[in-house]
mmCIF file of C-alpha atoms in Angstrom:
data_model
loop_
_atom_site.group_PDB
_atom_site.id
_atom_site.type_symbol
_atom_site.label_atom_id
_atom_site.label_comp_id
_atom_site.label_asym_id
_atom_site.label_seq_id
_atom_site.Cartn_x
_atom_site.Cartn_y
_atom_site.Cartn_z
ATOM 1 C CA MET A 1268 277.899 13.532 219.227
ATOM 2 C CA GLU A 1269 274.180 14.344 219.369
ATOM 3 C CA MET A 1270 271.988 11.347 220.148
ATOM 4 C CA GLN A 1271 269.404 10.590 217.497
ATOM 5 C CA LYS A 1272 265.673 10.834 218.130
ATOM 6 C CA ILE A 1273 263.920 8.137 216.113
ATOM 7 C CA ILE A 1274 260.191 7.424 216.103
ATOM 8 C CA HIS A 1275 258.792 4.110 214.883
ATOM 9 C CA VAL A 1276 255.089 3.964 213.995
ATOM 10 C CA ASP A 1277 253.390 0.591 213.519
ATOM 11 C CA MET A 1278 249.691 0.298 212.741
ATOM 12 C CA ASP A 1279 247.874 -2.302 214.854
ATOM 13 C CA ALA A 1280 246.645 -5.313 212.804
ATOM 14 C CA PHE A 1281 246.325 -2.864 209.929
ATOM 15 C CA PHE A 1282 244.182 -4.681 207.346
ATOM 16 C CA ALA A 1283 241.911 -6.169 210.001
ATOM 17 C CA ALA A 1284 241.593 -2.821 211.790
ATOM 18 C CA ILE A 1285 240.471 -1.110 208.567
ATOM 19 C CA GLU A 1286 237.815 -3.776 208.044
ATOM 20 C CA VAL A 1287 236.570 -3.385 211.635
ATOM 21 C CA ARG A 1288 236.517 0.397 211.182
ATOM 22 C CA ASP A 1289 234.249 0.005 208.153
ATOM 23 C CA ASN A 1290 232.115 -2.737 209.704
ATOM 24 C CA PRO A 1291 231.933 -2.369 213.507
ATOM 25 C CA THR A 1292 230.031 -5.670 213.826
ATOM 26 C CA LEU A 1293 233.402 -7.366 213.256
ATOM 27 C CA SER A 1294 234.812 -5.838 216.439
ATOM 28 C CA GLY A 1295 235.943 -8.368 219.039
ATOM 29 C CA LYS A 1296 235.763 -11.290 216.622
ATOM 30 C CA PRO A 1297 238.587 -13.446 215.206
ATOM 31 C CA LEU A 1298 239.053 -11.859 211.768
ATOM 32 C CA ILE A 1299 241.459 -13.386 209.264
ATOM 33 C CA ILE A 1300 242.403 -11.417 206.128
ATOM 34 C CA GLY A 1301 243.841 -13.363 203.195
ATOM 35 C CA ALA A 1302 242.552 -16.349 201.301
ATOM 36 C CA LEU A 1303 239.240 -18.005 202.126
ATOM 37 C CA PRO A 1304 239.280 -21.420 203.843
ATOM 38 C CA HIS A 1305 238.487 -23.359 200.641
ATOM 39 C CA GLU A 1306 241.171 -21.518 198.663
ATOM 40 C CA ARG A 1307 244.909 -21.813 198.377
ATOM 41 C CA GLY A 1308 246.792 -19.023 200.066
ATOM 42 C CA VAL A 1309 248.026 -17.621 203.320
ATOM 43 C CA VAL A 1310 247.028 -15.226 206.073
ATOM 44 C CA ALA A 1311 247.905 -11.607 205.212
ATOM 45 C CA THR A 1312 247.067 -10.382 208.685
ATOM 46 C CA CYS A 1313 244.538 -11.054 211.407
ATOM 47 C CA SER A 1314 242.892 -9.374 214.370
ATOM 48 C CA TYR A 1315 244.281 -9.745 217.872
ATOM 49 C CA GLU A 1316 241.339 -11.987 218.718
ATOM 50 C CA ALA A 1317 242.469 -14.381 215.966
ATOM 51 C CA ARG A 1318 246.050 -14.295 217.229
ATOM 52 C CA LYS A 1319 244.873 -15.913 220.467
ATOM 53 C CA TYR A 1320 244.392 -19.073 218.390
ATOM 54 C CA GLY A 1321 248.030 -18.974 217.307
ATOM 55 C CA ILE A 1322 247.242 -17.549 213.884
ATOM 56 C CA HIS A 1323 249.827 -15.235 212.342
ATOM 57 C CA SER A 1324 250.815 -13.642 209.032
ATOM 58 C CA ALA A 1325 252.071 -15.995 206.299
ATOM 59 C CA MET A 1326 250.415 -19.025 207.943
ATOM 60 C CA SER A 1327 248.679 -21.394 205.531
ATOM 61 C CA ILE A 1328 244.999 -20.562 205.359
ATOM 62 C CA LYS A 1329 244.242 -24.279 205.837
ATOM 63 C CA GLU A 1330 246.170 -24.283 209.124
ATOM 64 C CA ALA A 1331 244.461 -21.066 210.215
ATOM 65 C CA TYR A 1332 241.058 -22.636 209.564
ATOM 66 C CA ARG A 1333 242.074 -25.775 211.458
ATOM 67 C CA ARG A 1334 242.938 -23.648 214.475
ATOM 68 C CA CYS A 1335 239.949 -21.331 214.215
ATOM 69 C CA PRO A 1336 237.049 -22.745 212.161
ATOM 70 C CA THR A 1337 234.671 -20.184 213.690
ATOM 71 C CA GLY A 1338 236.742 -17.227 212.524
ATOM 72 C CA ILE A 1339 235.630 -14.690 209.922
ATOM 73 C CA TYR A 1340 237.670 -15.041 206.732
ATOM 74 C CA MET A 1341 237.877 -12.209 204.201
ATOM 75 C CA HIS A 1342 239.776 -11.295 201.061
ATOM 76 C CA PRO A 1343 241.940 -8.167 201.433
ATOM 77 C CA ASN A 1344 240.757 -4.882 199.957
ATOM 78 C CA PHE A 1345 244.042 -3.275 198.934
ATOM 79 C CA LYS A 1346 242.378 -0.153 197.588
ATOM 80 C CA LYS A 1347 241.167 0.755 201.081
ATOM 81 C CA TYR A 1348 244.480 -0.166 202.697
ATOM 82 C CA ALA A 1349 246.484 1.864 200.168
ATOM 83 C CA LEU A 1350 244.331 4.926 200.815
ATOM 84 C CA ALA A 1351 244.826 4.597 204.574
ATOM 85 C CA SER A 1352 248.551 4.095 204.010
ATOM 86 C CA GLU A 1353 248.744 7.320 201.979
ATOM 87 C CA GLN A 1354 247.068 9.141 204.867
ATOM 88 C CA LEU A 1355 249.625 7.637 207.250
ATOM 89 C CA HIS A 1356 252.480 8.759 204.991
ATOM 90 C CA GLU A 1357 251.145 12.317 204.891
ATOM 91 C CA ILE A 1358 250.929 12.474 208.685
ATOM 92 C CA LEU A 1359 254.465 11.198 209.253
ATOM 93 C CA ALA A 1360 255.958 13.403 206.544
ATOM 94 C CA SER A 1361 254.540 16.512 208.234
ATOM 95 C CA TYR A 1362 257.051 16.122 211.089
ATOM 96 C CA SER A 1363 260.291 15.336 209.274
ATOM 97 C CA ASP A 1364 261.923 15.134 205.866
ATOM 98 C CA LEU A 1365 263.646 11.937 207.015
ATOM 99 C CA VAL A 1366 260.925 9.291 206.796
ATOM 100 C CA GLU A 1367 261.500 5.661 205.832
ATOM 101 C CA PHE A 1368 258.535 3.401 205.174
ATOM 102 C CA VAL A 1369 259.207 -0.317 205.472
ATOM 103 C CA ALA A 1370 255.636 -1.408 204.732
ATOM 104 C CA LEU A 1371 252.185 0.025 204.046
ATOM 105 C CA ASP A 1372 251.574 0.235 207.769
ATOM 106 C CA GLU A 1373 254.993 0.898 209.269
ATOM 107 C CA GLY A 1374 257.581 3.655 209.152
ATOM 108 C CA TYR A 1375 260.490 5.387 210.873
ATOM 109 C CA LEU A 1376 260.999 9.116 211.370
ATOM 110 C CA ASP A 1377 264.263 10.802 212.309
ATOM 111 C CA VAL A 1378 263.154 13.916 214.199
ATOM 112 C CA THR A 1379 266.607 14.772 215.567
ATOM 113 C CA GLY A 1380 266.704 18.002 213.581
ATOM 114 C CA SER A 1381 263.013 18.873 213.693
ATOM 115 C CA GLU A 1382 261.777 17.953 217.169
ATOM 116 C CA HIS A 1383 262.406 21.480 218.473
ATOM 117 C CA LEU A 1384 259.796 22.741 216.014
ATOM 118 C CA PHE A 1385 257.074 20.577 217.555
ATOM 119 C CA GLY A 1386 257.922 20.514 221.249
ATOM 120 C CA GLY A 1387 260.055 17.362 221.381
ATOM 121 C CA ALA A 1388 259.981 13.772 220.198
ATOM 122 C CA GLU A 1389 257.523 12.593 222.846
ATOM 123 C CA LYS A 1390 255.010 15.283 221.930
ATOM 124 C CA ILE A 1391 255.385 14.391 218.246
ATOM 125 C CA GLY A 1392 254.787 10.713 219.000
ATOM 126 C CA ARG A 1393 251.607 11.416 220.960
ATOM 127 C CA GLU A 1394 250.328 13.817 218.304
ATOM 128 C CA ILE A 1395 250.911 11.171 215.635
ATOM 129 C CA LYS A 1396 248.788 8.683 217.588
ATOM 130 C CA LYS A 1397 245.935 11.188 217.890
ATOM 131 C CA ARG A 1398 246.078 12.272 214.264
ATOM 132 C CA ILE A 1399 246.113 8.674 213.003
ATOM 133 C CA PHE A 1400 243.094 7.792 215.118
ATOM 134 C CA HIS A 1401 241.092 10.848 214.007
ATOM 135 C CA THR A 1402 242.174 10.730 210.344
ATOM 136 C CA ILE A 1403 242.330 6.992 209.618
ATOM 137 C CA GLY A 1404 240.071 5.737 212.386
ATOM 138 C CA THR A 1405 242.381 3.031 213.719
ATOM 139 C CA THR A 1406 245.021 2.767 216.426
ATOM 140 C CA CYS A 1407 248.781 2.503 216.127
ATOM 141 C CA SER A 1408 251.718 1.789 218.402
ATOM 142 C CA VAL A 1409 254.504 4.341 218.664
ATOM 143 C CA GLY A 1410 258.028 3.801 219.921
ATOM 144 C CA ILE A 1411 260.684 6.443 220.502
ATOM 145 C CA GLY A 1412 264.359 5.584 220.739
ATOM 146 C CA TYR A 1413 267.915 6.793 220.297
ATOM 147 C CA CYS A 1414 268.321 4.511 217.250
ATOM 148 C CA MET A 1415 266.136 2.572 214.825
ATOM 149 C CA MET A 1416 266.479 -0.681 216.751
ATOM 150 C CA ALA A 1417 265.416 0.945 220.025
ATOM 151 C CA ALA A 1418 262.463 2.727 218.401
ATOM 152 C CA LYS A 1419 261.244 -0.530 216.852
ATOM 153 C CA MET A 1420 261.597 -2.355 220.174
ATOM 154 C CA ALA A 1421 259.736 0.449 221.956
ATOM 155 C CA SER A 1422 256.771 0.293 219.564
ATOM 156 C CA GLU A 1423 256.377 -3.413 220.323
ATOM 157 C CA GLU A 1424 256.358 -2.999 224.121
ATOM 158 C CA ASN A 1425 252.715 -2.171 224.740
ATOM 159 C CA LYS A 1426 250.902 -3.303 221.592
ATOM 160 C CA PRO A 1427 248.170 -2.673 220.611
ATOM 161 C CA ASN A 1428 247.696 1.091 220.905
ATOM 162 C CA GLY A 1429 251.004 1.343 222.712
ATOM 163 C CA PHE A 1430 253.449 4.134 223.484
ATOM 164 C CA TYR A 1431 256.929 3.600 224.873
ATOM 165 C CA ILE A 1432 260.306 5.352 225.044
ATOM 166 C CA ILE A 1433 263.764 3.767 225.183
ATOM 167 C CA PRO A 1434 266.068 6.722 225.850
ATOM 168 C CA SER A 1435 269.553 5.168 225.965
ATOM 169 C CA PRO A 1436 271.662 2.044 225.262
ATOM 170 C CA GLU A 1437 271.805 1.335 228.994
ATOM 171 C CA TYR A 1438 268.019 1.403 229.252
ATOM 172 C CA PHE A 1439 267.737 -0.812 226.187
ATOM 173 C CA GLN A 1440 270.124 -3.402 227.576
ATOM 174 C CA ALA A 1441 268.398 -3.485 230.972
ATOM 175 C CA LEU A 1442 265.022 -3.920 229.273
ATOM 176 C CA ILE A 1443 265.951 -6.955 227.186
ATOM 177 C CA ILE A 1444 268.692 -8.673 229.186
ATOM 178 C CA ASP A 1445 266.476 -11.523 230.409
ATOM 179 C CA ARG A 1446 264.569 -11.963 227.155
ATOM 180 C CA PRO A 1447 265.056 -14.733 224.567
ATOM 181 C CA ILE A 1448 267.968 -14.241 222.159
ATOM 182 C CA ARG A 1449 265.543 -13.941 219.224
ATOM 183 C CA VAL A 1450 264.402 -10.544 220.476
ATOM 184 C CA LEU A 1451 267.580 -9.063 219.007
ATOM 185 C CA HIS A 1452 267.583 -7.360 215.609
ATOM 186 C CA GLY A 1453 268.910 -9.758 212.978
ATOM 187 C CA VAL A 1454 268.366 -12.963 214.968
ATOM 188 C CA GLY A 1455 265.846 -15.134 213.136
ATOM 189 C CA ASN A 1456 264.791 -18.754 213.289
ATOM 190 C CA VAL A 1457 267.957 -20.207 211.765
ATOM 191 C CA SER A 1458 270.442 -18.165 213.785
ATOM 192 C CA GLY A 1459 268.241 -18.532 216.873
ATOM 193 C CA ILE A 1460 268.545 -22.329 216.677
ATOM 194 C CA LYS A 1461 272.328 -22.047 216.300
ATOM 195 C CA PHE A 1462 272.540 -19.855 219.395
ATOM 196 C CA GLU A 1463 270.314 -22.190 221.398
ATOM 197 C CA ASN A 1464 272.358 -25.217 220.355
ATOM 198 C CA ALA A 1465 275.407 -23.377 221.688
ATOM 199 C CA GLY A 1466 273.692 -22.807 225.017
ATOM 200 C CA ILE A 1467 272.851 -19.152 224.381
ATOM 201 C CA ARG A 1468 269.144 -18.766 225.003
ATOM 202 C CA THR A 1469 268.827 -15.263 226.445
ATOM 203 C CA VAL A 1470 270.427 -11.894 225.814
ATOM 204 C CA LYS A 1471 272.226 -12.263 229.147
ATOM 205 C CA ASP A 1472 273.730 -15.552 227.978
ATOM 206 C CA LEU A 1473 275.123 -13.737 224.951
ATOM 207 C CA LEU A 1474 276.448 -10.762 226.908
ATOM 208 C CA TYR A 1475 278.337 -13.051 229.296
ATOM 209 C CA ALA A 1476 279.383 -15.668 226.767
ATOM 210 C CA PRO A 1477 283.150 -16.392 226.700
ATOM 211 C CA PRO A 1478 285.061 -14.750 223.828
ATOM 212 C CA TYR A 1479 286.052 -18.110 222.330
ATOM 213 C CA LEU A 1480 282.350 -19.027 221.886
ATOM 214 C CA ILE A 1481 281.568 -15.722 220.173
ATOM 215 C CA GLU A 1482 284.538 -16.294 217.876
ATOM 216 C CA ARG A 1483 283.430 -19.836 217.125
ATOM 217 C CA LEU A 1484 279.938 -18.690 216.169
ATOM 218 C CA GLY A 1485 281.388 -16.088 213.803
ATOM 219 C CA ASN A 1486 279.874 -12.883 212.457
ATOM 220 C CA MET A 1487 276.394 -13.966 213.498
ATOM 221 C CA ALA A 1488 277.384 -13.768 217.165
ATOM 222 C CA SER A 1489 279.505 -10.639 216.761
ATOM 223 C CA ASP A 1490 276.611 -8.769 215.175
ATOM 224 C CA ALA A 1491 274.155 -10.000 217.794
ATOM 225 C CA LEU A 1492 276.503 -8.963 220.608
ATOM 226 C CA TYR A 1493 276.850 -5.508 219.046
ATOM 227 C CA HIS A 1494 273.057 -5.149 219.058
ATOM 228 C CA ALA A 1495 272.691 -6.639 222.551
ATOM 229 C CA LYS A 1496 274.807 -3.764 223.867
ATOM 230 C CA GLY A 1497 272.291 -1.329 222.420
ATOM 231 C CA ASN A 1498 274.248 -0.383 219.312
ATOM 232 C CA ASP A 1499 272.701 0.248 215.905
ATOM 233 C CA SER A 1500 274.507 2.209 213.199
ATOM 234 C CA ARG A 1501 271.629 2.298 210.712
ATOM 235 C CA LYS A 1502 270.218 5.645 209.604
ATOM 236 C CA VAL A 1503 266.681 6.491 208.549
ATOM 237 C CA THR A 1504 266.872 6.525 204.764
ATOM 238 C CA VAL A 1505 264.389 8.453 202.670
ATOM 239 C CA GLU A 1506 262.790 6.165 200.112
ATOM 240 C CA ILE A 1507 263.525 7.847 196.818
ATOM 241 C CA GLU A 1508 262.205 4.671 195.313
ATOM 242 C CA ARG A 1509 261.274 1.230 196.450
ATOM 243 C CA LYS A 1510 263.436 -1.685 195.398
ATOM 244 C CA SER A 1511 260.595 -3.236 193.462
ATOM 245 C CA VAL A 1512 256.851 -3.199 192.792
ATOM 246 C CA GLY A 1513 255.040 -6.420 192.025
ATOM 247 C CA ASN A 1514 251.899 -8.497 191.968
ATOM 248 C CA GLU A 1515 251.276 -12.216 191.720
ATOM 249 C CA HIS A 1516 248.351 -14.631 191.498
ATOM 250 C CA THR A 1517 247.942 -18.085 193.034
ATOM 251 C CA PHE A 1518 245.624 -20.337 191.023
ATOM 252 C CA GLN A 1519 243.097 -22.447 192.895
ATOM 253 C CA SER A 1520 243.958 -25.371 190.598
ATOM 254 C CA ASP A 1521 247.313 -26.013 188.950
ATOM 255 C CA ILE A 1522 247.540 -24.653 185.391
ATOM 256 C CA THR A 1523 248.945 -26.329 182.280
ATOM 257 C CA ASP A 1524 247.222 -24.111 179.693
ATOM 258 C CA ILE A 1525 249.668 -21.376 178.613
ATOM 259 C CA ALA A 1526 246.763 -19.261 177.291
ATOM 260 C CA ILE A 1527 245.489 -18.908 180.862
ATOM 261 C CA LEU A 1528 248.948 -17.837 182.029
ATOM 262 C CA GLU A 1529 249.120 -15.258 179.253
ATOM 263 C CA ASP A 1530 245.719 -13.813 180.160
ATOM 264 C CA MET A 1531 246.698 -13.623 183.809
ATOM 265 C CA LEU A 1532 249.871 -11.754 182.877
ATOM 266 C CA VAL A 1533 247.720 -9.128 181.133
ATOM 267 C CA LEU A 1534 245.841 -8.472 184.382
ATOM 268 C CA ILE A 1535 248.927 -8.609 186.604
ATOM 269 C CA ALA A 1536 250.798 -6.207 184.303
ATOM 270 C CA ARG A 1537 247.934 -3.747 184.691
ATOM 271 C CA GLN A 1538 248.190 -3.917 188.497
ATOM 272 C CA VAL A 1539 251.945 -3.413 188.439
ATOM 273 C CA SER A 1540 251.577 -0.504 186.009
ATOM 274 C CA LEU A 1541 249.007 1.227 188.223
ATOM 275 C CA ARG A 1542 251.163 0.812 191.318
ATOM 276 C CA LEU A 1543 254.122 2.341 189.497
ATOM 277 C CA LYS A 1544 252.063 5.250 188.201
ATOM 278 C CA PHE A 1545 250.501 5.994 191.573
ATOM 279 C CA LYS A 1546 254.050 6.498 192.926
ATOM 280 C CA ASN A 1547 255.332 8.256 189.776
ATOM 281 C CA PHE A 1548 257.842 5.453 189.209
ATOM 282 C CA CYS A 1549 259.262 3.897 186.077
ATOM 283 C CA ALA A 1550 261.064 0.550 186.003
ATOM 284 C CA LYS A 1551 264.013 -0.643 183.963
ATOM 285 C CA THR A 1552 263.831 -4.347 184.901
ATOM 286 C CA ILE A 1553 260.799 -6.651 184.638
ATOM 287 C CA THR A 1554 260.928 -10.006 186.415
ATOM 288 C CA LEU A 1555 258.643 -12.979 185.824
ATOM 289 C CA LYS A 1556 258.046 -15.369 188.715
ATOM 290 C CA ILE A 1557 256.603 -18.854 188.294
ATOM 291 C CA LYS A 1558 255.909 -21.294 191.121
ATOM 292 C CA PHE A 1559 255.142 -24.860 190.143
ATOM 293 C CA ALA A 1560 252.829 -27.420 191.713
ATOM 294 C CA ASP A 1561 255.789 -28.950 193.586
ATOM 295 C CA MET A 1562 256.401 -25.510 195.204
ATOM 296 C CA LYS A 1563 259.655 -24.959 193.324
ATOM 297 C CA SER A 1564 260.030 -21.479 191.832
ATOM 298 C CA ILE A 1565 261.908 -19.793 189.024
ATOM 299 C CA THR A 1566 262.461 -16.121 188.270
ATOM 300 C CA ARG A 1567 263.514 -14.669 184.949
ATOM 301 C CA ALA A 1568 264.334 -11.000 184.325
ATOM 302 C CA ILE A 1569 264.763 -8.668 181.368
ATOM 303 C CA SER A 1570 266.046 -5.068 181.355
ATOM 304 C CA GLY A 1571 265.547 -2.300 178.833
ATOM 305 C CA GLN A 1572 264.129 1.204 178.586
ATOM 306 C CA THR A 1573 262.412 2.551 181.697
ATOM 307 C CA THR A 1574 258.634 2.179 181.585
ATOM 308 C CA ASN A 1575 255.461 2.088 183.636
ATOM 309 C CA SER A 1576 253.254 1.085 180.722
ATOM 310 C CA ALA A 1577 251.051 -1.968 181.261
ATOM 311 C CA LYS A 1578 251.559 -2.907 177.610
ATOM 312 C CA ASN A 1579 255.356 -2.826 177.881
ATOM 313 C CA ILE A 1580 255.365 -4.677 181.204
ATOM 314 C CA PHE A 1581 253.114 -7.377 179.744
ATOM 315 C CA GLN A 1582 255.236 -7.752 176.613
ATOM 316 C CA SER A 1583 258.404 -8.172 178.698
ATOM 317 C CA ALA A 1584 256.764 -10.758 180.949
ATOM 318 C CA LEU A 1585 255.292 -12.558 177.923
ATOM 319 C CA THR A 1586 258.704 -12.724 176.264
ATOM 320 C CA LEU A 1587 260.146 -14.319 179.400
ATOM 321 C CA LEU A 1588 257.243 -16.778 179.642
ATOM 322 C CA HIS A 1589 257.659 -17.918 176.030
ATOM 323 C CA LYS A 1590 261.343 -18.604 176.613
ATOM 324 C CA GLU A 1591 260.476 -21.201 179.262
ATOM 325 C CA ILE A 1592 259.561 -24.804 178.595
ATOM 326 C CA LEU A 1593 256.941 -25.513 181.245
ATOM 327 C CA LYS A 1594 257.221 -29.187 182.096
ATOM 328 C CA LYS A 1595 255.225 -28.967 185.325
ATOM 329 C CA PRO A 1596 251.815 -27.478 186.206
ATOM 330 C CA VAL A 1597 251.919 -23.872 187.424
ATOM 331 C CA ARG A 1598 250.613 -22.912 190.842
ATOM 332 C CA LEU A 1599 251.498 -19.194 190.869
ATOM 333 C CA ILE A 1600 252.571 -16.536 188.388
ATOM 334 C CA GLY A 1601 253.709 -12.985 189.080
ATOM 335 C CA ILE A 1602 255.468 -9.908 187.761
ATOM 336 C CA SER A 1603 257.744 -7.484 189.572
ATOM 337 C CA ALA A 1604 259.294 -4.244 188.352
ATOM 338 C CA SER A 1605 262.655 -3.104 189.716
ATOM 339 C CA ASN A 1606 265.510 -0.678 189.053
ATOM 340 C CA LEU A 1607 262.991 2.062 189.754
ATOM 341 C CA THR A 1608 263.412 5.738 188.973
ATOM 342 C CA ILE A 1609 261.249 8.783 189.457
ATOM 343 C CA GLU A 1610 259.223 9.453 186.319
ATOM 344 C CA LYS A 1611 260.374 12.669 184.641
ATOM 345 C CA ASP A 1612 259.482 14.584 181.492
ATOM 346 C CA ASP A 1613 262.005 14.372 178.668
ATOM 347 C CA VAL A 1614 264.008 17.514 177.924
ATOM 348 C CA PHE A 1615 263.881 19.050 174.432
ATOM 349 C CA GLU A 1616 267.369 18.458 173.101
ATOM 350 C CA GLN A 1617 266.834 19.283 169.411
ATOM 351 C CA LEU A 1618 264.234 21.333 167.660
ATOM 352 C CA SER A 1619 263.926 19.069 164.643
ATOM 353 C CA PHE A 1620 260.461 18.359 163.255
ATOM 354 C CA ASP A 1621 260.542 14.683 164.319
ATOM 355 C CA SER A 1622 261.753 15.406 167.832
ATOM 356 C CA CYS A 1623 259.112 18.077 168.302
ATOM 357 C CA GLN A 1624 256.413 15.745 167.020
ATOM 358 C CA ASN A 1625 257.592 13.026 169.399
ATOM 359 C CA ALA A 1626 257.671 15.490 172.287
ATOM 360 C CA ILE A 1627 254.138 16.677 171.508
ATOM 361 C CA LYS A 1628 252.948 13.086 171.341
ATOM 362 C CA LYS A 1629 254.639 12.313 174.663
ATOM 363 C CA LYS A 1630 253.030 15.354 176.274
ATOM 364 C CA ARG A 1631 249.614 14.240 175.043
ATOM 365 C CA ASN A 1632 250.188 10.758 176.419
ATOM 366 C CA GLN A 1633 251.298 12.217 179.736
ATOM 367 C CA LYS A 1634 248.176 14.368 179.869
ATOM 368 C CA LEU A 1635 246.055 11.309 179.136
ATOM 369 C CA ASP A 1636 247.874 9.378 181.865
ATOM 370 C CA GLU A 1637 247.228 12.196 184.358
ATOM 371 C CA THR A 1638 243.523 12.183 183.495
ATOM 372 C CA LEU A 1639 243.327 8.401 183.837
ATOM 373 C CA MET A 1640 245.157 8.440 187.178
ATOM 374 C CA ASN A 1641 242.748 11.058 188.526
ATOM 375 C CA LEU A 1642 239.844 8.834 187.470
ATOM 376 C CA TYR A 1643 241.496 5.800 189.104
ATOM 377 C CA ARG A 1644 242.032 7.708 192.341
ATOM 378 C CA THR A 1645 238.456 8.960 192.365
ATOM 379 C CA TYR A 1646 236.540 5.908 191.134
ATOM 380 C CA GLY A 1647 238.926 3.014 191.769
ATOM 381 C CA LYS A 1648 241.409 0.959 189.769
ATOM 382 C CA ASP A 1649 238.664 -0.978 187.978
ATOM 383 C CA SER A 1650 236.864 2.101 186.641
ATOM 384 C CA ILE A 1651 238.646 1.966 183.258
ATOM 385 C CA LYS A 1652 240.037 -1.057 181.431
ATOM 386 C CA THR A 1653 241.482 -1.642 177.994
ATOM 387 C CA ALA A 1654 239.801 -3.945 175.514
ATOM 388 C CA LYS A 1655 242.691 -6.405 175.931
ATOM 389 C CA GLU A 1656 242.240 -6.466 179.718
ATOM 390 C CA ILE A 1657 238.493 -7.024 179.423
ATOM 391 C CA ALA A 1658 239.052 -9.796 176.888
ATOM 392 C CA ALA A 1659 241.614 -11.463 179.163
ATOM 393 C CA GLU A 1660 239.190 -11.369 182.112
ATOM 394 C CA GLN A 1661 236.348 -12.798 180.031
ATOM 395 C CA HIS A 1662 238.560 -15.552 178.653
ATOM 396 C CA LEU A 1663 239.832 -16.501 182.100
ATOM 397 C CA TYR A 1664 236.399 -16.686 183.654
ATOM 398 C CA SER A 1665 234.829 -18.520 180.743
ATOM 399 C CA LYS A 1666 237.742 -20.959 180.476
ATOM 400 C CA ASN A 1667 237.523 -22.230 183.990
ATOM 401 C CA LYS A 1668 236.156 -20.274 186.926
ATOM 402 C CA LYS A 1669 237.598 -22.706 189.407
ATOM 403 C CA THR A 1670 241.155 -21.971 188.388
ATOM 404 C CA LEU A 1671 240.835 -18.406 189.642
#
């Protein structure tokens, strides 16, 4: 059986690197992207200089500020990051039809069947690094392996701006045998604690653990042992569609006014709609998420006809909101769209007058959508807004600026 050739590409501190690219005076400084210190929120990402203070993604912004009060704190600019991500996607897709993106800044390529066209996997990996630097203006780390797990491990070996190859299961096992058990794919904080409580702290401990202990720890240990031996049966899967697309908003002060929640849903629905349209997706299921002041969350979903319309997304979310009796102040509200499909034109099934009229109307709407999307891509997502969206923004800001 032919051994796979998998390449894993991971951008280095992606959001922060884009900001440094656009403002070189930020270079070498602890840069934290996310909420500002006086706001609620978390760290989205940070520069390597900030990581020296123990700051990491998903950390509370208050804790980040406690650790690094002299850092530079910035809101993310997702328009810039999305553009850079699209450039990354184009580069990776030029080497293989089998590309799986797991984030804006991270993806796998299976070049098993295409490497001969480009001079081998190593040459492809080095070309990708050069093209990303010259096209996007930032660095990335590239790992090459015989499976997805090995490629991911390889990309993490020499970060940032790294390049590494793990050619075989034997090499993989020798590389990690003395490392902590949590280095293994699938071993997180919870399972890591269970392993450590059982006396298994390193990969070597797991590999030489007695069979009765593996059996006692169950599937968790069996899976980890399988990976520790360098095995990984996963395949690079082309993303026909993402599982979901969503946006959410955390209020700076807890909200009890349902009118504010409704206005925020208008704006969130617009963001979700644009993200769907940029990817040519439609969604069948709309989910409303509410997080309360006590940090407890609820999600409610509704399914119907596929759509990427901001109006339809808002109406679905509004219906779900009105079904809830909100007994506690709201900290966060969000919308996600799932059960995604590729947007396609309807086929003419009957040549009746009504069906033709509907088809003509749909074509006009599609043409309008295409024109709007071109304007959004050229001038930004805020270049055109509906009267309802403008009214919602004005009402929110006039109601209470501090809540935003």
